[in-house]
């Protein structure tokens, strides 16, 4: 049986055989999938616009009211009494954010160790810890503040308790994920040497993720200072409470003064956090 001779594939001058690149069979599927994703996103956005009554023309028609509001706010009230009250409230807001962050560390660290697959002693403990973290993370801090205000009354103590609960859930989840991604080498070495679970966590897991834990903690401190401002709007103390009172009494120039103080506070917190990160790097 005669067979036609195969045509040799072209080769480069160096003798390397050149073959054609095979077509990618998944390319049409990817293009079609992207089209479906875009269509679905467009539909979802149309539904969201309708559900939220998103009307840019309403904002344009209300420009006159906004101009009147800004006109009553400028110039800000720079009387010593207002500035003194604003600085005192801003410091209270800072203390709420600080305590809400630092006092949640033991609870977040414990739940992070129990909620990480690499350090949890049992699957049931892992699931329970994850459920607790999910609950604390799912309930907004302002809801916790409303609950604690009814329990301990108005004031910054309710704000601290609210931030402890919510921050425990957020930091615990972030820390547990950092522990799951840690290099397993030191843990295996200690386990081979006969170290117990607590010794492995204390001498290998936590030191291995300490830079990540510190960075996440500083980030959460920034967030908690801003959150404590909002908590003041529901009676949890701080400068947010002063802003709420000035709005209700139509003292918009005083409100603007408090907002300027808040801006200065946030800038100082950001600068301090950046300085600490550079020192720890």
Coordinates of C-alpha atoms in Angstrom, one line a residue:
X1 CA 0.0 0.0 0.0
X2 CA 1.5 3.2 -1.2
X3 CA 1.5 6.1 1.2
X4 CA 2.1 9.7 0.2
X5 CA 5.2 11.1 1.8
X6 CA 4.6 13.5 4.7
X7 CA 5.6 17.0 4.1
X8 CA 8.2 18.0 6.6
X9 CA 7.3 20.8 8.9
X10 CA 9.3 24.0 8.3
X11 CA 12.2 24.5 10.5
X12 CA 14.3 27.5 11.6
X13 CA 17.9 27.9 10.5
X14 CA 18.9 26.5 13.8
X15 CA 17.2 23.2 13.1
X16 CA 14.3 23.7 15.5
X17 CA 11.1 22.4 14.1
X18 CA 8.3 25.0 13.9
X19 CA 4.8 23.8 14.5
X20 CA 1.6 25.7 14.2
X21 CA -0.1 26.9 17.4
X22 CA -3.2 24.8 18.0
X23 CA -6.5 26.7 18.3
X24 CA -7.8 27.4 21.8
X25 CA -11.2 25.6 22.0
X26 CA -12.2 27.5 25.1
X27 CA -11.8 30.9 23.6
X28 CA -15.4 31.0 22.1
X29 CA -16.8 29.8 25.5
X30 CA -15.0 32.6 27.3
X31 CA -16.2 35.2 24.9
X32 CA -19.8 33.9 25.3
X33 CA -19.5 33.8 29.1
X34 CA -18.3 37.4 29.3
X35 CA -21.3 38.4 27.2
X36 CA -23.6 36.7 29.6
X37 CA -21.9 38.3 32.6
X38 CA -22.2 41.7 31.1
X39 CA -25.9 41.2 30.3
X40 CA -26.6 39.9 33.8
X41 CA -24.7 42.9 35.4
X42 CA -26.7 45.3 33.3
X43 CA -30.0 43.7 34.3
X44 CA -29.0 43.8 38.0
X45 CA -28.1 47.4 37.8
X46 CA -31.4 48.3 36.1
X47 CA -33.2 46.5 38.9
X48 CA -31.1 48.3 41.5
X49 CA -31.8 51.7 40.0
X50 CA -35.5 51.0 40.1
X51 CA -35.5 49.6 43.6
X52 CA -33.5 52.5 45.1
X53 CA -35.4 55.2 43.2
X54 CA -32.1 56.4 41.7
X55 CA -33.0 59.7 40.0
X56 CA -30.1 62.1 39.2
X57 CA -32.7 64.8 38.2
X58 CA -33.9 64.8 41.8
X59 CA -30.5 65.8 43.0
X60 CA -30.3 68.6 40.3
X61 CA -33.7 69.9 41.4
X62 CA -32.6 69.9 45.0
X63 CA -29.5 72.0 44.3
X64 CA -31.2 75.1 45.6
X65 CA -31.8 73.5 49.0
X66 CA -28.2 72.2 49.2
X67 CA -27.0 75.7 48.4
X68 CA -29.1 77.1 51.2
X69 CA -27.8 74.5 53.6
X70 CA -24.2 75.3 52.7
X71 CA -24.9 79.0 53.0
X72 CA -26.1 78.6 56.5
X73 CA -23.1 76.4 57.4
X74 CA -20.5 78.9 56.2
X75 CA -18.6 80.4 57.9
X76 CA -18.1 77.8 60.6
X77 CA -18.7 78.7 64.2
X78 CA -15.2 79.2 65.7
X79 CA -16.1 80.3 69.1
X80 CA -13.9 78.9 71.9
X81 CA -16.8 77.1 73.5
X82 CA -17.7 75.2 70.3
X83 CA -14.1 74.4 69.5
X84 CA -13.5 73.2 73.0
X85 CA -16.5 71.0 73.0
X86 CA -15.5 69.7 69.5
X87 CA -12.0 68.8 70.6
X88 CA -13.3 67.1 73.8
X89 CA -15.8 65.1 71.7
X90 CA -13.1 64.2 69.1
X91 CA -10.9 62.8 71.9
X92 CA -13.8 60.8 73.2
X93 CA -14.3 59.4 69.7
X94 CA -10.6 58.5 69.5
X95 CA -10.7 56.7 72.9
X96 CA -13.8 54.8 71.8
X97 CA -12.0 53.6 68.6
X98 CA -8.9 52.8 70.6
X99 CA -10.6 50.7 73.3
X100 CA -12.9 49.1 70.8
X101 CA -9.8 47.9 68.9
X102 CA -7.5 46.8 71.7
X103 CA -10.0 45.2 74.0
X104 CA -11.2 43.0 71.1
X105 CA -7.7 41.6 70.5
X106 CA -8.0 38.6 73.0
X107 CA -11.4 37.5 71.8
X108 CA -10.4 37.9 68.1
X109 CA -7.2 36.0 68.6
X110 CA -8.8 33.2 70.4
X111 CA -11.6 32.8 67.8
X112 CA -9.0 33.1 65.0
X113 CA -7.0 30.2 66.4
X114 CA -10.1 28.1 66.9
X115 CA -11.5 29.2 63.5
X116 CA -8.4 28.4 61.4
X117 CA -8.2 25.0 59.8
X118 CA -4.5 24.6 60.6
X119 CA -4.8 25.4 64.3
X120 CA -8.4 24.4 65.2
X121 CA -8.4 21.3 67.5
X122 CA -11.6 19.8 66.0
X123 CA -13.9 20.3 63.0
X124 CA -16.8 21.0 65.3
X125 CA -14.8 23.7 67.2
X126 CA -13.9 25.1 63.8
X127 CA -17.5 25.4 62.6
X128 CA -18.7 26.9 65.9
X129 CA -15.9 29.5 65.9
X130 CA -16.6 30.4 62.3
X131 CA -20.3 30.8 63.1
X132 CA -19.5 33.1 66.0
X133 CA -17.2 35.2 63.9
X134 CA -19.8 35.4 61.1
X135 CA -22.5 36.6 63.6
X136 CA -20.3 39.3 65.1
X137 CA -19.2 40.4 61.6
X138 CA -22.7 40.3 60.1
X139 CA -24.4 42.5 62.7
X140 CA -23.4 46.1 62.1
X141 CA -21.7 48.0 64.8
X142 CA -24.5 50.6 64.9
X143 CA -27.0 47.8 65.7
X144 CA -24.7 46.7 68.5
X145 CA -24.6 50.3 69.7
X146 CA -28.4 50.5 69.8
X147 CA -28.6 47.3 71.8
X148 CA -25.9 48.4 74.3
X149 CA -27.4 51.9 74.6
X150 CA -30.6 50.3 75.9
X151 CA -28.6 48.2 78.3
X152 CA -26.0 50.6 79.7
X153 CA -27.6 54.0 78.7
X154 CA -26.3 56.8 76.5
X155 CA -22.6 57.4 76.4
X156 CA -19.3 56.2 75.1
X157 CA -19.3 52.9 77.0
X158 CA -22.0 51.6 74.7
X159 CA -19.9 52.6 71.7
X160 CA -16.9 50.7 73.1
X161 CA -18.9 47.6 73.7
X162 CA -20.4 47.8 70.2
X163 CA -16.9 48.1 68.5
X164 CA -15.6 45.2 70.6
X165 CA -18.3 42.9 69.3
X166 CA -18.1 43.9 65.7
X167 CA -14.3 44.2 65.6
X168 CA -13.9 40.8 67.1
X169 CA -15.8 39.2 64.2
X170 CA -13.9 41.2 61.5
X171 CA -10.4 40.8 63.0
X172 CA -11.0 37.2 63.9
X173 CA -11.9 36.3 60.4
X174 CA -8.9 38.2 58.9
X175 CA -6.5 36.7 61.4
X176 CA -7.7 33.2 60.9
X177 CA -7.2 33.4 57.2
X178 CA -3.7 34.8 57.7
X179 CA -3.0 31.8 60.0
X180 CA -4.2 29.4 57.4
X181 CA -1.7 30.9 54.9
X182 CA 1.3 30.8 57.2
X183 CA 4.4 28.7 56.2
X184 CA 3.8 25.2 57.7
X185 CA 7.5 24.5 58.0
X186 CA 8.0 25.8 61.6
X187 CA 4.8 24.2 62.7
X188 CA 5.8 20.8 61.4
X189 CA 9.2 21.1 63.0
X190 CA 7.7 21.8 66.4
X191 CA 5.2 19.0 65.9
X192 CA 7.9 16.5 65.1
X193 CA 9.8 17.6 68.2
X194 CA 6.8 16.7 70.3
X195 CA 5.5 20.2 71.0
X196 CA 1.8 20.6 72.0
X197 CA -0.9 22.5 70.1
X198 CA -0.6 25.6 72.4
X199 CA 3.2 25.6 72.0
X200 CA 3.0 25.3 68.2
X201 CA 0.5 28.2 68.0
X202 CA 2.5 30.4 70.5
X203 CA 5.9 29.7 69.0
X204 CA 5.3 29.2 65.3
X205 CA 1.9 30.3 64.1
X206 CA 1.5 33.6 65.8
X207 CA 5.1 34.8 65.3
X208 CA 4.9 33.7 61.6
X209 CA 1.9 36.0 61.0
X210 CA 2.7 38.8 63.4
X211 CA 3.4 41.4 60.6
X212 CA 0.1 40.6 59.0
X213 CA -1.7 40.7 62.3
X214 CA -0.2 44.1 63.2
X215 CA -1.0 45.5 59.8
X216 CA -4.7 44.4 60.0
X217 CA -4.9 45.7 63.5
X218 CA -3.8 49.2 62.5
X219 CA -6.2 49.1 59.6
X220 CA -9.1 48.2 61.9
X221 CA -8.1 51.0 64.3
X222 CA -8.5 53.5 61.4
X223 CA -11.9 52.0 60.6
X224 CA -13.0 52.0 64.2
X225 CA -12.2 55.6 64.7
X226 CA -14.5 56.4 61.8
X227 CA -17.1 54.0 63.0
X228 CA -17.1 55.5 66.5
X229 CA -18.1 58.8 64.8
X230 CA -21.2 57.2 63.4
X231 CA -22.0 55.5 66.7
X232 CA -22.2 58.9 68.3
X233 CA -25.2 59.6 66.1
X234 CA -27.2 57.0 68.0
X235 CA -26.2 58.2 71.4
X236 CA -22.9 56.3 71.9
X237 CA -21.0 59.5 72.8
X238 CA -18.2 61.3 71.1
X239 CA -18.2 64.0 68.5
X240 CA -20.9 62.2 66.5
X241 CA -23.3 63.0 69.3
X242 CA -22.4 66.7 69.0
X243 CA -22.9 66.7 65.3
X244 CA -26.3 65.0 65.7
X245 CA -27.4 67.7 68.2
X246 CA -26.2 70.6 66.0
X247 CA -28.1 69.2 63.0
X248 CA -31.3 68.7 65.0
X249 CA -31.1 72.3 66.4
X250 CA -30.3 73.7 62.9
X251 CA -26.9 75.0 64.0
X252 CA -25.2 74.2 60.7
X253 CA -22.2 76.5 61.3
X254 CA -21.5 74.6 64.5
X255 CA -21.9 71.3 62.6
X256 CA -19.3 72.5 60.1
X257 CA -16.9 73.2 62.9
X258 CA -17.3 69.7 64.3
X259 CA -16.8 68.3 60.8
X260 CA -13.5 70.2 60.4
X261 CA -12.3 68.8 63.7
X262 CA -13.2 65.3 62.6
X263 CA -11.2 65.8 59.4
X264 CA -8.2 66.9 61.4
X265 CA -8.6 63.9 63.7
X266 CA -8.8 61.4 60.8
X267 CA -5.7 62.9 59.1
X268 CA -3.8 62.6 62.4
X269 CA -4.8 59.0 62.8
X270 CA -3.8 58.2 59.3
X271 CA -0.4 59.8 59.8
X272 CA 0.1 57.9 63.0
X273 CA -0.8 54.6 61.5
X274 CA 1.5 55.2 58.5
X275 CA 4.3 56.1 60.9
X276 CA 3.8 52.9 63.0
X277 CA 3.7 50.8 59.8
X278 CA 7.0 52.2 58.7
X279 CA 8.6 51.6 62.0
X280 CA 7.4 47.9 62.0
X281 CA 8.4 47.2 58.4

